[in-house]
Coordinates of C-alpha atoms and ligand atoms in Angstrom, one line a residue:
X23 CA 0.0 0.0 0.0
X24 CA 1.5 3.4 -1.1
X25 CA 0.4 5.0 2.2
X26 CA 2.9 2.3 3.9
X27 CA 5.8 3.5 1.6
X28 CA 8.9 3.3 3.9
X29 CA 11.7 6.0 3.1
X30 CA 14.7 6.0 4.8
X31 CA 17.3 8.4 4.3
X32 CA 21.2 7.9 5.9
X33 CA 24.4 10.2 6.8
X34 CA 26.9 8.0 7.3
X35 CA 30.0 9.1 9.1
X36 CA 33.5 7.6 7.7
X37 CA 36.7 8.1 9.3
X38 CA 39.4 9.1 6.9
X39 CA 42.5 6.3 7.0
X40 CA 44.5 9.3 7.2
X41 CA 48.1 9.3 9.1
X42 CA 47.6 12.4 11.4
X43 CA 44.5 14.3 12.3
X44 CA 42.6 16.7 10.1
X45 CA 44.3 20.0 11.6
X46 CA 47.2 18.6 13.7
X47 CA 49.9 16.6 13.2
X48 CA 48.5 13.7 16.2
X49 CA 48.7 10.2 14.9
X50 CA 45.3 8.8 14.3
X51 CA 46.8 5.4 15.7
X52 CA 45.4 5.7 19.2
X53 CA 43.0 2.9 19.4
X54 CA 45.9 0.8 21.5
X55 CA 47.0 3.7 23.4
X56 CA 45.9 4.9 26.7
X57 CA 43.6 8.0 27.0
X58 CA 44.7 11.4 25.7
X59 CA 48.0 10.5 24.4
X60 CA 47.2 11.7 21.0
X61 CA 46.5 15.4 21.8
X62 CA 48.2 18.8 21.6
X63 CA 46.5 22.4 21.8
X64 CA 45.5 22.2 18.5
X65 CA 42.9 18.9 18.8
X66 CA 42.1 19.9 22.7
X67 CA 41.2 23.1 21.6
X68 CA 43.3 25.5 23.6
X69 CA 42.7 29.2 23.1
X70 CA 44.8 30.6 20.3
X71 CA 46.0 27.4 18.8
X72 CA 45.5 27.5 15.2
X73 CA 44.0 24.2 13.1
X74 CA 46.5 24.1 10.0
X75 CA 44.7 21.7 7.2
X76 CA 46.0 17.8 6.5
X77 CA 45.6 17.8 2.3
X78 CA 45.9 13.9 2.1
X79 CA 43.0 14.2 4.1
X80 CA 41.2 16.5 1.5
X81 CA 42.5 14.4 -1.1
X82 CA 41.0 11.0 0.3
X83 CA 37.6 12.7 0.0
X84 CA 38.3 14.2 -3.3
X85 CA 38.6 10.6 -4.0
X86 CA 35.5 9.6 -2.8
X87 CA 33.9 12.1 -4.5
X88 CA 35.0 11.1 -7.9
X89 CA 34.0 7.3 -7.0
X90 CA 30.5 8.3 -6.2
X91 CA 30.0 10.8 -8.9
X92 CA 29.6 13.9 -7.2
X93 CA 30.0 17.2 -8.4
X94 CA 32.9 19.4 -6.5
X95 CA 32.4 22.8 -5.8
X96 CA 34.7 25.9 -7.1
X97 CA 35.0 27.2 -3.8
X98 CA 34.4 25.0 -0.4
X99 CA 34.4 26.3 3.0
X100 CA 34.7 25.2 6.8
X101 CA 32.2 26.4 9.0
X102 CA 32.0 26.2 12.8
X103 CA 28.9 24.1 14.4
X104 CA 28.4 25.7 17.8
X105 CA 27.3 23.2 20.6
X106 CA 28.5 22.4 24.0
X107 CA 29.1 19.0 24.7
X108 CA 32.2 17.4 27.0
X109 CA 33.5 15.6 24.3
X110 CA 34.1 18.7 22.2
X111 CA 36.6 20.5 23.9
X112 CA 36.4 23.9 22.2
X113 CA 32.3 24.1 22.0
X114 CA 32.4 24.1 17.8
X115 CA 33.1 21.4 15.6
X116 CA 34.7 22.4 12.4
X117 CA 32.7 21.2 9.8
X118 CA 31.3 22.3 6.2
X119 CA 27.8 24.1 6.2
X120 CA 26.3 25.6 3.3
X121 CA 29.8 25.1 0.9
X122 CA 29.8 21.5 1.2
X123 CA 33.5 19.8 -0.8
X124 CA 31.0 17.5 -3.2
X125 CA 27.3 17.6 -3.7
X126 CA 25.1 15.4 -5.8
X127 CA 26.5 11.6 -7.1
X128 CA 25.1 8.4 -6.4
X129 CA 25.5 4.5 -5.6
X130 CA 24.6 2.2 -7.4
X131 CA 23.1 -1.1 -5.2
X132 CA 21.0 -4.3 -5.9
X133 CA 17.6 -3.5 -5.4
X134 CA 15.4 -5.9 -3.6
X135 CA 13.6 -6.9 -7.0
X136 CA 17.3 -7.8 -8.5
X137 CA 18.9 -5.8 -10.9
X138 CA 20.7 -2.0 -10.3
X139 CA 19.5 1.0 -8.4
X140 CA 20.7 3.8 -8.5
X141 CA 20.7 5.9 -4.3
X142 CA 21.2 9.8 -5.0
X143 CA 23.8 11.2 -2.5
X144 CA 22.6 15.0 -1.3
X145 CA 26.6 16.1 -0.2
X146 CA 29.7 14.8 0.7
X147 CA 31.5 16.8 3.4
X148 CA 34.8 16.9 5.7
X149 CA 34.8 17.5 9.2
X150 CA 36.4 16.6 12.7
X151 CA 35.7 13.8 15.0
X152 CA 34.5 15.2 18.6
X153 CA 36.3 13.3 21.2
X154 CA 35.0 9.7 22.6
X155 CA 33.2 9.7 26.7
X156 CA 33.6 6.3 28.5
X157 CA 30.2 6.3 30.4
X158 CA 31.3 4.5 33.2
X159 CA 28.1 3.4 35.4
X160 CA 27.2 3.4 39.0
X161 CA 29.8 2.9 41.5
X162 CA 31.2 3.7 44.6
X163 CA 32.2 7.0 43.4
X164 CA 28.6 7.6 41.7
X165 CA 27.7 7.9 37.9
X166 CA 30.1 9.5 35.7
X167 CA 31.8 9.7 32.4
X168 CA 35.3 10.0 31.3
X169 CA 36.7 11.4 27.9
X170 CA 39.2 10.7 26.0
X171 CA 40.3 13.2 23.2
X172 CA 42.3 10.8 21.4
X173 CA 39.7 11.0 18.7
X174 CA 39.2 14.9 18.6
X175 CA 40.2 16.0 15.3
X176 CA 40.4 12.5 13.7
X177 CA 39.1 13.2 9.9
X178 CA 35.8 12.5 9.1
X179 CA 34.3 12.3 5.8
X180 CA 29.9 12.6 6.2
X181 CA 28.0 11.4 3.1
X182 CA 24.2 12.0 3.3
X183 CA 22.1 10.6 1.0
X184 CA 18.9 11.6 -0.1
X185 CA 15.9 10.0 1.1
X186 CA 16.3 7.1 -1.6
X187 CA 16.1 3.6 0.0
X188 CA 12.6 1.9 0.6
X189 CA 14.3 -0.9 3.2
X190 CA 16.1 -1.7 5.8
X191 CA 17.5 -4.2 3.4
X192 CA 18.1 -1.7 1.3
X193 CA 19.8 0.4 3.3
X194 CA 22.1 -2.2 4.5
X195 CA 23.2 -2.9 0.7
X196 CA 23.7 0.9 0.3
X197 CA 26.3 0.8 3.2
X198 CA 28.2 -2.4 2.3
X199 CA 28.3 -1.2 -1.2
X200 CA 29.7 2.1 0.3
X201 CA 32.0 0.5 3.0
X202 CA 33.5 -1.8 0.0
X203 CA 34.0 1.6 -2.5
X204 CA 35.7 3.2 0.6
X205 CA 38.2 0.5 1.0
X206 CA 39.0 -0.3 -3.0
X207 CA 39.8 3.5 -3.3
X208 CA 42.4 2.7 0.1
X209 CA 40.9 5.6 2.2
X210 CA 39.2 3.7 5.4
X211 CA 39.5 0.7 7.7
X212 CA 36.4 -0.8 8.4
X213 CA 37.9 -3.1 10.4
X214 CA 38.9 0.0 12.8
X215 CA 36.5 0.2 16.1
X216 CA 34.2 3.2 15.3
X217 CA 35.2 4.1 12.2
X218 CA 32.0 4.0 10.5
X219 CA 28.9 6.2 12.4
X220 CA 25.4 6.1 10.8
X221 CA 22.3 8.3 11.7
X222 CA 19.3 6.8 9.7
X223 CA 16.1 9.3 8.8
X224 CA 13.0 7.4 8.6
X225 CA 9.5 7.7 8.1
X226 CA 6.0 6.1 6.6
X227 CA 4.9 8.1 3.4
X228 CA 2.6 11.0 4.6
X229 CA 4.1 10.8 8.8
X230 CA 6.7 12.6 10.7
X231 CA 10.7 11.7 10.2
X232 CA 12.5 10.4 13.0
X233 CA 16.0 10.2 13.2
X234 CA 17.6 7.7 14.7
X235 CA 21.3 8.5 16.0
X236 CA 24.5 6.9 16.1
X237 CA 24.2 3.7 15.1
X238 CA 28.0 2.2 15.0
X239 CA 27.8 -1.3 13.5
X240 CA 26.2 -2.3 10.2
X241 CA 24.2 -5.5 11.3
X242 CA 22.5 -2.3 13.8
X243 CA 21.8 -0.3 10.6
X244 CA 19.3 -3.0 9.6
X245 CA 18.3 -4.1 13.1
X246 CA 17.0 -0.3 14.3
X247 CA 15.7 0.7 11.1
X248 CA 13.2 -2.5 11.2
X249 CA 12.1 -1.6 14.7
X250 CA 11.9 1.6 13.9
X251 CA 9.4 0.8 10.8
X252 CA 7.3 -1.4 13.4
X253 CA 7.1 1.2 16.4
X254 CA 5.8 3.8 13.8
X255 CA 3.5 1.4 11.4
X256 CA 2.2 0.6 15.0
X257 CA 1.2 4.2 16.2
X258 CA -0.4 4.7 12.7
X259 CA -2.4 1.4 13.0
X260 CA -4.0 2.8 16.6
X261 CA -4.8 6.1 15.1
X262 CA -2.0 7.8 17.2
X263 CA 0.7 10.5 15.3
X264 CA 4.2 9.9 14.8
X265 CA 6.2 12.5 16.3
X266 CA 8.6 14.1 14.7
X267 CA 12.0 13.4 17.1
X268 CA 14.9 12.1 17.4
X269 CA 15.6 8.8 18.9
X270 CA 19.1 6.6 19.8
X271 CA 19.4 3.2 19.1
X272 CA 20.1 0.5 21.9
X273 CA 22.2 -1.8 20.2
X274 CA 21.6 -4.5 23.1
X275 CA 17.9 -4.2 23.2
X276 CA 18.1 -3.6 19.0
X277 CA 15.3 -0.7 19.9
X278 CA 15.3 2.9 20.2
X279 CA 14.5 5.5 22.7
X280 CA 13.5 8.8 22.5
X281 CA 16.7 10.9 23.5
X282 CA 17.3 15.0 23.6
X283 CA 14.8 17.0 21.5
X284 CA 16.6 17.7 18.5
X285 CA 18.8 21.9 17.8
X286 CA 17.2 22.9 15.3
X287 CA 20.0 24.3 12.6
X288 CA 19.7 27.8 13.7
X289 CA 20.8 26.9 17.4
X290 CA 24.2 25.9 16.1
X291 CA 24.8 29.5 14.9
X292 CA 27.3 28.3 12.0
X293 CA 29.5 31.0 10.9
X294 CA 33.0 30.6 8.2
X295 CA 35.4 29.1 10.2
X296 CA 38.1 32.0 10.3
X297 CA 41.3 30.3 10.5
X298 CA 41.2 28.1 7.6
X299 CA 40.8 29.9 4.4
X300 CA 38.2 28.9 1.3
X301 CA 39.3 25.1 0.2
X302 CA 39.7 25.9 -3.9
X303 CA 40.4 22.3 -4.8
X304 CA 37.6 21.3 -8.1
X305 CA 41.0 21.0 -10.2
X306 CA 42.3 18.4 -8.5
X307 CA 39.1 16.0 -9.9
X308 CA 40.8 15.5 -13.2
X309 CA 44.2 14.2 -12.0
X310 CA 43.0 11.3 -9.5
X311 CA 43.6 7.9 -11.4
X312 CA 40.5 5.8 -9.8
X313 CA 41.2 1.8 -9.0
X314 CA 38.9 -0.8 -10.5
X315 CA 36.0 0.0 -8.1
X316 CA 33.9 -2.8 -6.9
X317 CA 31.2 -2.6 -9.9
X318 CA 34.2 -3.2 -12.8
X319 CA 35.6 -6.1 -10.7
X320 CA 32.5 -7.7 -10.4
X321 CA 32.0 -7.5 -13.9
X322 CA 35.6 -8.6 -14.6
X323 CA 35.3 -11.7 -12.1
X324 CA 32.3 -13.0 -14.7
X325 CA 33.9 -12.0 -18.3
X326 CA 37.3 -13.1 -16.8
X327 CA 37.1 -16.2 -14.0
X328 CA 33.3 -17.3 -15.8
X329 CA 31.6 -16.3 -12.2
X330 CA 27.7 -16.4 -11.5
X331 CA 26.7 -12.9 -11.2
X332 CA 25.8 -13.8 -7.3
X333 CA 29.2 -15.4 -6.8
X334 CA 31.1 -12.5 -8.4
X335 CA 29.1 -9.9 -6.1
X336 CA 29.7 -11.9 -3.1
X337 CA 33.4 -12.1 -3.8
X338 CA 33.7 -8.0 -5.1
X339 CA 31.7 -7.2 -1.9
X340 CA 34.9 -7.0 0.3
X341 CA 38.1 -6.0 -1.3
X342 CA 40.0 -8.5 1.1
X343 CA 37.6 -11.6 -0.2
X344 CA 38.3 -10.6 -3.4
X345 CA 42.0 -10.4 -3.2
X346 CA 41.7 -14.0 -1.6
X347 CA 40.1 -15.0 -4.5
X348 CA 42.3 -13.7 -7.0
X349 CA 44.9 -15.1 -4.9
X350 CA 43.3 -18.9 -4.6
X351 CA 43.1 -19.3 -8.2
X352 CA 46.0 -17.3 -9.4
X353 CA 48.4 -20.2 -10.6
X354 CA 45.6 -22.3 -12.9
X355 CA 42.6 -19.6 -13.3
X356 CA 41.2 -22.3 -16.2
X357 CA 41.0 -24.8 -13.8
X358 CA 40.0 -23.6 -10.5
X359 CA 38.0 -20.7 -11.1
X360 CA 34.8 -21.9 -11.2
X361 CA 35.4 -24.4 -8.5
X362 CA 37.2 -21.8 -5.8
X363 CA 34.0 -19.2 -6.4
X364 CA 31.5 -21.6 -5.2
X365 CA 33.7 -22.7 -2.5
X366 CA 35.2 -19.4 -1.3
X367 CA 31.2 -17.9 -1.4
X368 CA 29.2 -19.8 0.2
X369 CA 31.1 -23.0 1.8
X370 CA 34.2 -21.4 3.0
X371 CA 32.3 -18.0 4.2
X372 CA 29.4 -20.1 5.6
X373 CA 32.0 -22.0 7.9
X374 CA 33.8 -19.0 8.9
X375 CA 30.5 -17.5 9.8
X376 CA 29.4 -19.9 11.5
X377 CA 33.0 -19.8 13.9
X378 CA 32.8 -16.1 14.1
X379 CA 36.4 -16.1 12.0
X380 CA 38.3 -13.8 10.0
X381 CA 39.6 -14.9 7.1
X382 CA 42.5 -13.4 7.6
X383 CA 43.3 -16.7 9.6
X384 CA 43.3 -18.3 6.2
X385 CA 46.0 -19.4 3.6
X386 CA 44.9 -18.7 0.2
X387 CA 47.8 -21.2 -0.7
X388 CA 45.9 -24.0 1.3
X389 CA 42.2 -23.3 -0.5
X390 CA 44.2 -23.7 -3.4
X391 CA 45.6 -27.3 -2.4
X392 CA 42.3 -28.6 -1.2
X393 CA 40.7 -26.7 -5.1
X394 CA 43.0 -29.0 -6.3
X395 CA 42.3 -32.0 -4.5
X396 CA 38.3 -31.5 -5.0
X397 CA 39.5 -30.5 -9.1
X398 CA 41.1 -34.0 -9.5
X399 CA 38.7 -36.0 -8.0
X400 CA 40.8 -36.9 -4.9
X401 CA 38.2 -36.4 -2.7
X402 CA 34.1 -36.0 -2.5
X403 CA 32.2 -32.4 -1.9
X404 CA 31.0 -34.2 0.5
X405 CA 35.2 -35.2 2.0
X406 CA 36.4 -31.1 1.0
X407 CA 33.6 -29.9 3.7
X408 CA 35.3 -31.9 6.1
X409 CA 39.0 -31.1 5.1
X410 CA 38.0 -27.6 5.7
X411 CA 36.4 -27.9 9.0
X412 CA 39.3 -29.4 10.2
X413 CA 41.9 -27.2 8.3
X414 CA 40.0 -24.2 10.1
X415 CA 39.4 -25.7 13.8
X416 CA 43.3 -26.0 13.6
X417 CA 43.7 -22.8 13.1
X418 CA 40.9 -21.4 15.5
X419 CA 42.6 -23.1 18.7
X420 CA 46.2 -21.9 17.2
X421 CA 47.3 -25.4 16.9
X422 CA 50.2 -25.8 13.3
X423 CA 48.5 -25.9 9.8
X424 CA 48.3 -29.1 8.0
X425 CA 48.3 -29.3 4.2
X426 CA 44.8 -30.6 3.0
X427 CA 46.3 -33.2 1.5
X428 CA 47.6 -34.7 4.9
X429 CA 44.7 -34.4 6.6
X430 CA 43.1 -36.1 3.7
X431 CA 45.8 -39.0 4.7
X432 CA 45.3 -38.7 8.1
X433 CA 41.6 -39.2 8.4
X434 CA 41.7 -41.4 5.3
X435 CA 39.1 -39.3 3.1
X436 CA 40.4 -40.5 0.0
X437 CA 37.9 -41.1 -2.5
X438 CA 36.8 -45.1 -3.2
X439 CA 39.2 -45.2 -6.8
X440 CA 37.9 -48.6 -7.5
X441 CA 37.4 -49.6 -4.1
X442 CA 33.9 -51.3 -6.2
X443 CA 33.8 -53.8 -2.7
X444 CA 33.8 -51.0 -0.1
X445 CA 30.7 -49.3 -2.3
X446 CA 29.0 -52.8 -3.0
X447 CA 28.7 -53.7 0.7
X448 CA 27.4 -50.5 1.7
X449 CA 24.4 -50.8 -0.9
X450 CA 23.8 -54.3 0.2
X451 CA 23.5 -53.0 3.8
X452 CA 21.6 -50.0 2.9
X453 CA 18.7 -51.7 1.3
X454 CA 18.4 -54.7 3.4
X455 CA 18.5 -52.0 6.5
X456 CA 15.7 -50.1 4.9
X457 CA 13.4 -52.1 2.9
X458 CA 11.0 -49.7 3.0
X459 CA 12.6 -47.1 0.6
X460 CA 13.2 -49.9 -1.6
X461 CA 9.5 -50.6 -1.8
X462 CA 9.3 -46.9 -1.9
X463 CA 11.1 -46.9 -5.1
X464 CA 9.1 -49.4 -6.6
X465 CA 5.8 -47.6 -6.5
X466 CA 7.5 -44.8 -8.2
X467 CA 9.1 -42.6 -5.5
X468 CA 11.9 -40.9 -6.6
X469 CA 13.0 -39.2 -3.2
X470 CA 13.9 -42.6 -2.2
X471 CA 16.9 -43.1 -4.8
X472 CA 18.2 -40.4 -2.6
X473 CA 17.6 -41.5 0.1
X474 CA 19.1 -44.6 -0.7
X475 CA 22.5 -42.9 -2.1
X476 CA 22.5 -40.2 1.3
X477 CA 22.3 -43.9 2.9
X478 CA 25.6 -45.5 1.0
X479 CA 27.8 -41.8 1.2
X480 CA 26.8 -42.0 5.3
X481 CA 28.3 -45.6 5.1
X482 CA 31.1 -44.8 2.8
X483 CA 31.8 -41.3 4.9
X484 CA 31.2 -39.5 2.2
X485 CA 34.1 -41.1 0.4
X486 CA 31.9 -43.0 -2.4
X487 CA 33.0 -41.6 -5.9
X488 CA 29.3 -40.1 -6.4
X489 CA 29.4 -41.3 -10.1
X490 CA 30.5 -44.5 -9.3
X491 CA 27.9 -45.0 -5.9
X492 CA 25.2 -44.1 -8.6
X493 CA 25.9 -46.6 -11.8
X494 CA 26.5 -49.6 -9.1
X495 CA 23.1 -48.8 -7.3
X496 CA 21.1 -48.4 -10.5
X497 CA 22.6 -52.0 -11.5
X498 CA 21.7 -53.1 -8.0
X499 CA 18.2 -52.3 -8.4
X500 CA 18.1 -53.5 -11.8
X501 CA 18.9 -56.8 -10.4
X502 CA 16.6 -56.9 -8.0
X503 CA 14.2 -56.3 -10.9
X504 CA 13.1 -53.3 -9.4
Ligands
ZN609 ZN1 46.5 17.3 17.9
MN610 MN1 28.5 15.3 11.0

């Protein structure tokens, strides 16, 4: 129903992978180091300190700007954002107002009915990371908070989009799309704790827009955004209004909760920033050599490797998995292409799911070995699952890699080359065991052929030679004039 129309909008915060701070020299490597050990007058905000502007930081978002299609402005300017809070030191924020760097551009993403959609982006803009408070709860010396300004003045890169995406699914693609264009252009860690900050606008066609703030991980993007679309859908269903408000999002609870009633833009009395001059930078568009972005590789991974279009997105989605990929099948892309994309995207990323692992834990060179091993027949689908399992338990509980091919030895996976006996046995046991499904497949059921072969590979251990299993079954039956 078109009064049900969900429109979500998002401004996603990205910290710039930058080596010092936007206008400081402070590393921006303080996530191992103790509290306010990255700071100097500039970043705390001392009086009279002046901010002197970090161009690789200009240039990252120049970059990013290209990537997404957005126009750059002739002239950009910084602007202070007047507000008091304790984890911004000097009351402002220096940030861009009404002379946004980039406005305009979009992102392509898969839409939920398949095929490409195109999200409009409203601006791209550059500003400074307020320090970080560590709430720290009841105790004996009451509630309070601590802050640390080893973040103040970390660059920050805001992209807003324009009220574009129609789902919390959607919105979800629209940030992994974004997250994975970030990192192929080499400009942001998402791996980095807090690196990427998202406030989400949403509301039902024809209601009030809530904004929901700070959401810091992107399974939370999709989490608050659907309990936000209930909570409202809700107050419309019992006649009651939405209000227009702005709400934070328990990640623990995956709700939201009305918080602070909202400045409006005039209480943050934004004037030009006086100690930074106008940014003059449009020029600079025509000289930045882009990567292959995530879109051409994907493309590239089915004209090039013969990829499904699902396997190629999965595998362009992350520029690390896609390395891996490129990596597995480097030394015979003919022959292990085709295998290592269905294996890498759903078998091996289903198992490291499943274990909560990074795949950094894994040796490309090793998901070659066992490729090959599956390639030449050595072993069963069924045999490679296992090899797997056990090649990534090793390295979960730290314990020394073993090549594929030893544990193949070791647990004696092997598949049945001519081992005719082994196979013949275990179809004589699984029929007389379950006469039923033979009976089954005499009345025409054919679900109980499968049965049947799940019932030899169980007795093989999955080591049958599946072609094999079925021609000696088939004469079986035949036999047994069936
Ligand atoms: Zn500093
Ligand atoms: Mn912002």
């Amino acid at each position: 129903m078109a009064e049900d129309q969900v429109i979500i909008g998002l401004e996603v915060h990205c910290q710039l992978d930058t080596k010092s701070k936007l206008f400081c020299g402070c590393s921006t490597d303080y996530r191992d180091d103790g509290a306010n050990t990255h700071v100097c007058p500039v970043c705390l905000g001392l009086p009279g300190a002046m901010p002197v502007l970090n161009r690789r930081a200009i240039e990252y978002a120049m970059r990013v700007a290209k990537a997404l299609n957005c126009g750059v402005r002739e002239e950009a300017e910084f602007s202070r954002k007047n507000y008091f809070y304790p984890d911004l030191d000097k009351a402002y924020q220096i940030t861009q107002y009404d002379k946004p760097l980039a406005e305009g551009g979009y992102l392509e993403i898969e839409s939920d009915e398949g095929g490409e959609r195109k999200i409009l982006l409203t601006r791209i803009h550059v500003e400074e990371d307020p320090g970080r408070l560590v709430h720290m709860g009841n105790n004996e010396r009451g509630k309070y908070s601590l802050v640390d300004y080893n973040r103040a003045g970390i660059p920050l890169i805001e992209i807003v989009s324009e009220p574009d995406m129609r789902s919390p699914k959607e919105a979800r693609k629209f940030l992994n799309k974004l997250r994975a264009t970030l990192e192929y252009l080499s400009v942001f860690d998402s791996e980095k704790e807090g690196s990427l900050r998202v406030d989400a606008n949403i509301s039902i066609r024809g209601s009030e827009r809530v904004e929901v703030k700070n959401i810091t991980s992107y399974k939370g993007v999709e989490k608050a955004l659907t309990f936000e679309i209930a909570r409202q859908k809700n107050l419309i269903r019992r006649g009651q209004r939405v209000v227009r408000e702005t709400r934070h999002f328990l990640e623990a609870q995956g709700s939201t909760q009305a918080s602070r009633s909202k400045e409006q833009e005039h209480d943050y009395r934004y004037f030009p920033e006086p100690d930074l001059r106008p940014l003059h930078v449009r020029s600079w568009v025509d000289d930045i050599i882009l990567p292959e972005l995530p879109d051409a590789r994907r493309e590239r991974f089915i004209a090039q490797y013969g990829c499904s279009l699902n396997h190629a997105r999965t595998l362009t989605g992350e520029l690390k998995l896609a390395n891996f990929f490129e990596e597995v099948v480097a030394c015979d892309p003919r022959g292990l292409s085709m295998l290592a994309s269905t294996w890498i995207a759903d078998t091996l990323l289903g198992e490291l799911n499943y274990r909560g692992m990074s795949l950094d834990l894994v040796d490309p060179e090793s998901v070659t070995k066992l490729a090959g091993l599956l390639r030449n027949k050595t072993i069963t689908d069924k045999s490679g699952v296992e090899v797997l399992r056990v090649m990534l338990d090793l390295r979960m509980q730290g314990e020394p890699a073993q090549a594929p091919s030893a544990i193949v030895a070791r647990l004696n996976l092997g598949m049945t080359k001519g081992e005719t006996g082994a196979i013949a046995s275990a179809i004589t046991e699984a029929i007389n065991e379950n006469p039923k499904a033979l009976e089954d497949y005499r009345s025409g059921k054919a679900g109980a052929l499968n049965f049947l072969v799940g019932q030899v590979m169980k007795k093989t251990r999955g080591r049958a030679d599946p072609v094999e299993l079925n021609r000696m079954l088939a004469e079986v039956l035949q036999e047994r004039g069936v």
